[in-house]
Amino acid sequence: MRTGLLVGVFLKYIIALLPVILIIFSKLVSGKTKVKWALAVLLIPYVLKEMVYVIVMLQGDALQMHGSIVLGGWAPAIPLIWYISAWSIYFYFKIKYGSPKIKKRTKIIAGILLTILVVWGLVFVFNTYKEQEAKTILKCGTEKIFTKNLQSNKLYFTSNHISKNASSRYIGNLDGDDIILKNDNYQRTIKRLKACLKFSDELNIIYPKDSIYNKSWGWEKDTYDVNSKLLFSSEESVCPSDKSDKREKDEYEKWTTQYGDHSIKTNSDSFVFDVNNTSHTVKAETIEFSQHFIGTTFSTNENKYIFRTSIDDSSKIILWKFSKNGDFIKEVHIKLPKNVIIVAGRGYYISHIKIDKDKIQFRLYERYRSNQDRGWKIMCSYHTLEIENKI
């Protein structure tokens, strides 16, 4: 990949500086005239390129396309103005000082290149217009559902939590108030999309026929909804690092190392329990299952538990309860209080679980990278939550 970048940079300068080299070695002029033309073809295109760069940066919001920052869509204009102006000056030089035969040949070449440039420009402008946002269907915080020009029935969604740098994803078509998804392979996008739709009482999601969201899950009859109560919120602080022996691990890592049940694993579609050195597999009949995100495991004398943030709803914590032998008992959806918000792009973990006869307490531990002003440090904070133990 690095070699490709080096080749690209080399070709860029060859294209831009070749007119200068051709003028320097040209026999059509000499002395001060050659120096003036060489400086003109060297400096004027470069100044124009820098001017276009400044305009693009200053007008970034106005020129935005593809749901991303302007340099993602209009970046080609910067080197192109450099190449075009350099070669235009060179062609003018050849026509001005060349013989009639050279002038004729130069005009033909310039005409062909101009035609190619005009056609390319028209295609580029049309594609840019086509990809620009036409109408916002729903705005929800930093994200939005929108249509593009010439595609009034197709819906796009800014799937990145930082909208200025967001990339838009085609999610499906709009039919009245229904969003008909093209597929549901992008579970994280659908999670954010569903969170966005909470800002509207009108729009509904219609899932594909074979969608996992239309499937009847075996654990539905044993799924319960409970509300949680906020007991305490910590102040944010810089996370300790375990990369050095001189610094301790953060509280989440210390707790899970000491109290987590490391005998619980997952495979492609099941939870796997190590019971008395015997592997016991329980098929996960739930949409919330994720092979790659098991969550926090915890055991008592009677039961085994798994706590995890929902992969389907950002306002929920999922709790699975199993017998000490690994047999499934219940799936519990713990609704977070309104003043506890899970922010997209941050890491959330469960720790400090306490289970007694009447109540269950746990920490929702948050970890994220700070901004540049704070040195890109890893920040930590947590909420202590509680639910009634009726599960």
PDB file of C-alpha atoms in Angstrom, residues 207-354:
ATOM      1  CA  TYR A 207     -37.989  -5.631   7.784  1.00  0.00           C
ATOM      2  CA  PRO A 208     -37.152  -8.003   4.911  1.00  0.00           C
ATOM      3  CA  LYS A 209     -39.148 -11.223   4.782  1.00  0.00           C
ATOM      4  CA  ASP A 210     -36.301 -13.387   6.075  1.00  0.00           C
ATOM      5  CA  SER A 211     -35.099 -10.814   8.609  1.00  0.00           C
ATOM      6  CA  ILE A 212     -33.928 -11.878  12.044  1.00  0.00           C
ATOM      7  CA  TYR A 213     -36.283  -9.204  13.367  1.00  0.00           C
ATOM      8  CA  ASN A 214     -39.282 -11.138  11.999  1.00  0.00           C
ATOM      9  CA  LYS A 215     -38.141 -14.454  13.432  1.00  0.00           C
ATOM     10  CA  SER A 216     -39.935 -16.063  16.369  1.00  0.00           C
ATOM     11  CA  TRP A 217     -37.292 -16.553  19.032  1.00  0.00           C
ATOM     12  CA  GLY A 218     -37.578 -19.443  21.467  1.00  0.00           C
ATOM     13  CA  TRP A 219     -36.705 -17.326  24.489  1.00  0.00           C
ATOM     14  CA  GLU A 220     -39.441 -14.719  23.913  1.00  0.00           C
ATOM     15  CA  LYS A 221     -41.799 -16.427  26.353  1.00  0.00           C
ATOM     16  CA  ASP A 222     -39.084 -16.126  29.012  1.00  0.00           C
ATOM     17  CA  THR A 223     -38.183 -12.485  28.309  1.00  0.00           C
ATOM     18  CA  TYR A 224     -39.033  -9.861  30.918  1.00  0.00           C
ATOM     19  CA  ASP A 225     -38.829  -6.066  30.987  1.00  0.00           C
ATOM     20  CA  VAL A 226     -37.781  -4.278  34.167  1.00  0.00           C
ATOM     21  CA  ASN A 227     -36.897  -0.682  35.037  1.00  0.00           C
ATOM     22  CA  SER A 228     -33.653   0.349  36.661  1.00  0.00           C
ATOM     23  CA  LYS A 229     -32.969   3.063  39.213  1.00  0.00           C
ATOM     24  CA  LEU A 230     -29.902   5.301  39.221  1.00  0.00           C
ATOM     25  CA  LEU A 231     -28.109   5.264  42.570  1.00  0.00           C
ATOM     26  CA  PHE A 232     -24.841   7.057  41.798  1.00  0.00           C
ATOM     27  CA  SER A 233     -22.873   8.646  38.957  1.00  0.00           C
ATOM     28  CA  SER A 234     -19.115   9.055  39.212  1.00  0.00           C
ATOM     29  CA  GLU A 235     -17.036  11.927  37.895  1.00  0.00           C
ATOM     30  CA  GLU A 236     -15.103  11.191  34.716  1.00  0.00           C
ATOM     31  CA  SER A 237     -11.392  10.596  35.138  1.00  0.00           C
ATOM     32  CA  VAL A 238      -8.406   9.343  33.182  1.00  0.00           C
ATOM     33  CA  CYS A 239      -8.416   5.537  33.063  1.00  0.00           C
ATOM     34  CA  PRO A 240      -5.403   3.810  34.617  1.00  0.00           C
ATOM     35  CA  SER A 241      -3.426   1.771  32.121  1.00  0.00           C
ATOM     36  CA  ASP A 242      -2.352  -1.842  32.424  1.00  0.00           C
ATOM     37  CA  LYS A 243       0.404  -1.356  29.842  1.00  0.00           C
ATOM     38  CA  SER A 244       2.908  -0.519  32.572  1.00  0.00           C
ATOM     39  CA  ASP A 245       3.637  -2.499  35.725  1.00  0.00           C
ATOM     40  CA  LYS A 246       3.802   0.792  37.639  1.00  0.00           C
ATOM     41  CA  ARG A 247       0.120   1.567  36.994  1.00  0.00           C
ATOM     42  CA  GLU A 248      -2.900  -0.384  38.119  1.00  0.00           C
ATOM     43  CA  LYS A 249      -5.685  -1.646  35.863  1.00  0.00           C
ATOM     44  CA  ASP A 250      -8.948   0.301  35.915  1.00  0.00           C
ATOM     45  CA  GLU A 251     -11.693  -0.769  38.311  1.00  0.00           C
ATOM     46  CA  TYR A 252     -13.718  -2.639  35.680  1.00  0.00           C
ATOM     47  CA  GLU A 253     -10.763  -4.806  34.651  1.00  0.00           C
ATOM     48  CA  LYS A 254      -9.756  -5.490  38.254  1.00  0.00           C
ATOM     49  CA  TRP A 255     -13.304  -6.515  39.175  1.00  0.00           C
ATOM     50  CA  THR A 256     -13.843  -8.790  36.165  1.00  0.00           C
ATOM     51  CA  THR A 257     -10.448 -10.430  36.694  1.00  0.00           C
ATOM     52  CA  GLN A 258     -11.321 -11.207  40.315  1.00  0.00           C
ATOM     53  CA  TYR A 259     -15.062 -11.959  40.161  1.00  0.00           C
ATOM     54  CA  GLY A 260     -15.962 -12.748  36.542  1.00  0.00           C
ATOM     55  CA  ASP A 261     -16.990 -16.287  35.621  1.00  0.00           C
ATOM     56  CA  HIS A 262     -14.431 -17.157  32.957  1.00  0.00           C
ATOM     57  CA  SER A 263     -15.916 -20.618  32.346  1.00  0.00           C
ATOM     58  CA  ILE A 264     -18.689 -19.135  30.147  1.00  0.00           C
ATOM     59  CA  LYS A 265     -17.899 -18.851  26.433  1.00  0.00           C
ATOM     60  CA  THR A 266     -19.809 -18.577  23.131  1.00  0.00           C
ATOM     61  CA  ASN A 267     -19.653 -20.273  19.743  1.00  0.00           C
ATOM     62  CA  SER A 268     -21.439 -19.361  16.492  1.00  0.00           C
ATOM     63  CA  ASP A 269     -24.983 -19.536  17.931  1.00  0.00           C
ATOM     64  CA  SER A 270     -24.789 -20.768  21.522  1.00  0.00           C
ATOM     65  CA  PHE A 271     -23.564 -20.141  25.036  1.00  0.00           C
ATOM     66  CA  VAL A 272     -21.035 -22.721  26.199  1.00  0.00           C
ATOM     67  CA  PHE A 273     -20.643 -23.547  29.899  1.00  0.00           C
ATOM     68  CA  ASP A 274     -17.835 -25.492  31.517  1.00  0.00           C
ATOM     69  CA  VAL A 275     -19.602 -27.474  34.236  1.00  0.00           C
ATOM     70  CA  ASN A 276     -17.349 -29.815  36.235  1.00  0.00           C
ATOM     71  CA  ASN A 277     -14.909 -29.975  33.316  1.00  0.00           C
ATOM     72  CA  THR A 278     -17.757 -30.901  30.959  1.00  0.00           C
ATOM     73  CA  SER A 279     -18.793 -28.585  28.117  1.00  0.00           C
ATOM     74  CA  HIS A 280     -22.527 -27.790  28.149  1.00  0.00           C
ATOM     75  CA  THR A 281     -23.985 -25.923  25.125  1.00  0.00           C
ATOM     76  CA  VAL A 282     -27.200 -23.867  25.226  1.00  0.00           C
ATOM     77  CA  LYS A 283     -28.550 -22.574  21.909  1.00  0.00           C
ATOM     78  CA  ALA A 284     -29.180 -18.814  22.087  1.00  0.00           C
ATOM     79  CA  GLU A 285     -32.774 -18.337  20.911  1.00  0.00           C
ATOM     80  CA  THR A 286     -32.569 -14.547  21.147  1.00  0.00           C
ATOM     81  CA  ILE A 287     -31.976 -11.650  18.776  1.00  0.00           C
ATOM     82  CA  GLU A 288     -29.641 -10.152  21.389  1.00  0.00           C
ATOM     83  CA  PHE A 289     -27.061 -12.928  21.038  1.00  0.00           C
ATOM     84  CA  SER A 290     -23.624 -11.960  19.760  1.00  0.00           C
ATOM     85  CA  GLN A 291     -20.772 -14.412  19.430  1.00  0.00           C
ATOM     86  CA  HIS A 292     -18.208 -11.611  19.618  1.00  0.00           C
ATOM     87  CA  PHE A 293     -19.692  -9.649  22.522  1.00  0.00           C
ATOM     88  CA  ILE A 294     -20.492 -11.939  25.438  1.00  0.00           C
ATOM     89  CA  GLY A 295     -20.507  -9.200  28.098  1.00  0.00           C
ATOM     90  CA  THR A 296     -19.763  -9.600  31.821  1.00  0.00           C
ATOM     91  CA  THR A 297     -20.161 -13.050  33.352  1.00  0.00           C
ATOM     92  CA  PHE A 298     -20.934 -13.558  37.045  1.00  0.00           C
ATOM     93  CA  SER A 299     -21.938 -16.528  39.223  1.00  0.00           C
ATOM     94  CA  THR A 300     -23.526 -17.205  42.581  1.00  0.00           C
ATOM     95  CA  ASN A 301     -23.922 -20.551  44.332  1.00  0.00           C
ATOM     96  CA  GLU A 302     -27.243 -21.121  42.562  1.00  0.00           C
ATOM     97  CA  ASN A 303     -27.028 -19.342  39.208  1.00  0.00           C
ATOM     98  CA  LYS A 304     -24.871 -17.984  36.412  1.00  0.00           C
ATOM     99  CA  TYR A 305     -25.501 -14.545  34.895  1.00  0.00           C
ATOM    100  CA  ILE A 306     -24.441 -12.602  31.807  1.00  0.00           C
ATOM    101  CA  PHE A 307     -24.859  -8.811  31.739  1.00  0.00           C
ATOM    102  CA  ARG A 308     -24.368  -6.796  28.569  1.00  0.00           C
ATOM    103  CA  THR A 309     -25.488  -3.642  26.758  1.00  0.00           C
ATOM    104  CA  SER A 310     -28.124  -4.387  24.131  1.00  0.00           C
ATOM    105  CA  ILE A 311     -27.039  -4.751  20.504  1.00  0.00           C
ATOM    106  CA  ASP A 312     -30.582  -3.911  19.409  1.00  0.00           C
ATOM    107  CA  ASP A 313     -31.639  -1.021  21.677  1.00  0.00           C
ATOM    108  CA  SER A 314     -29.247   1.560  23.124  1.00  0.00           C
ATOM    109  CA  SER A 315     -31.580   2.222  26.077  1.00  0.00           C
ATOM    110  CA  LYS A 316     -31.375  -1.315  27.475  1.00  0.00           C
ATOM    111  CA  ILE A 317     -29.102  -3.629  29.414  1.00  0.00           C
ATOM    112  CA  ILE A 318     -29.566  -7.351  28.715  1.00  0.00           C
ATOM    113  CA  LEU A 319     -29.317  -9.885  31.544  1.00  0.00           C
ATOM    114  CA  TRP A 320     -29.368 -13.646  31.004  1.00  0.00           C
ATOM    115  CA  LYS A 321     -29.962 -15.974  33.931  1.00  0.00           C
ATOM    116  CA  PHE A 322     -28.903 -19.640  33.836  1.00  0.00           C
ATOM    117  CA  SER A 323     -28.864 -22.442  36.365  1.00  0.00           C
ATOM    118  CA  LYS A 324     -25.530 -23.435  37.886  1.00  0.00           C
ATOM    119  CA  ASN A 325     -25.447 -26.219  35.274  1.00  0.00           C
ATOM    120  CA  GLY A 326     -25.930 -23.728  32.433  1.00  0.00           C
ATOM    121  CA  ASP A 327     -29.624 -24.320  31.682  1.00  0.00           C
ATOM    122  CA  PHE A 328     -31.398 -21.186  30.430  1.00  0.00           C
ATOM    123  CA  ILE A 329     -33.891 -19.599  32.853  1.00  0.00           C
ATOM    124  CA  LYS A 330     -34.699 -16.027  31.784  1.00  0.00           C
ATOM    125  CA  GLU A 331     -33.733 -13.138  29.521  1.00  0.00           C
ATOM    126  CA  VAL A 332     -34.273  -9.772  31.189  1.00  0.00           C
ATOM    127  CA  HIS A 333     -34.340  -6.396  29.431  1.00  0.00           C
ATOM    128  CA  ILE A 334     -33.325  -3.707  31.917  1.00  0.00           C
ATOM    129  CA  LYS A 335     -34.561  -0.271  30.828  1.00  0.00           C
ATOM    130  CA  LEU A 336     -32.047   2.463  31.617  1.00  0.00           C
ATOM    131  CA  PRO A 337     -33.192   5.641  33.424  1.00  0.00           C
ATOM    132  CA  LYS A 338     -33.656   8.663  31.171  1.00  0.00           C
ATOM    133  CA  ASN A 339     -30.643  10.421  32.703  1.00  0.00           C
ATOM    134  CA  VAL A 340     -28.350   7.509  31.758  1.00  0.00           C
ATOM    135  CA  ILE A 341     -27.510   7.839  28.078  1.00  0.00           C
ATOM    136  CA  ILE A 342     -25.438   5.387  26.055  1.00  0.00           C
ATOM    137  CA  VAL A 343     -23.458   7.453  23.541  1.00  0.00           C
ATOM    138  CA  ALA A 344     -22.649   5.813  20.217  1.00  0.00           C
ATOM    139  CA  GLY A 345     -18.960   5.177  19.662  1.00  0.00           C
ATOM    140  CA  ARG A 346     -18.085   4.687  23.332  1.00  0.00           C
ATOM    141  CA  GLY A 347     -17.379   1.451  25.163  1.00  0.00           C
ATOM    142  CA  TYR A 348     -19.761   0.308  27.908  1.00  0.00           C
ATOM    143  CA  TYR A 349     -19.120  -2.566  30.300  1.00  0.00           C
ATOM    144  CA  ILE A 350     -20.856  -4.063  33.327  1.00  0.00           C
ATOM    145  CA  SER A 351     -19.011  -4.643  36.602  1.00  0.00           C
ATOM    146  CA  HIS A 352     -19.363  -4.600  40.418  1.00  0.00           C
ATOM    147  CA  ILE A 353     -22.421  -6.858  40.341  1.00  0.00           C
ATOM    148  CA  LYS A 354     -24.149  -7.511  43.678  1.00  0.00           C
TER     149      LYS A 354
END
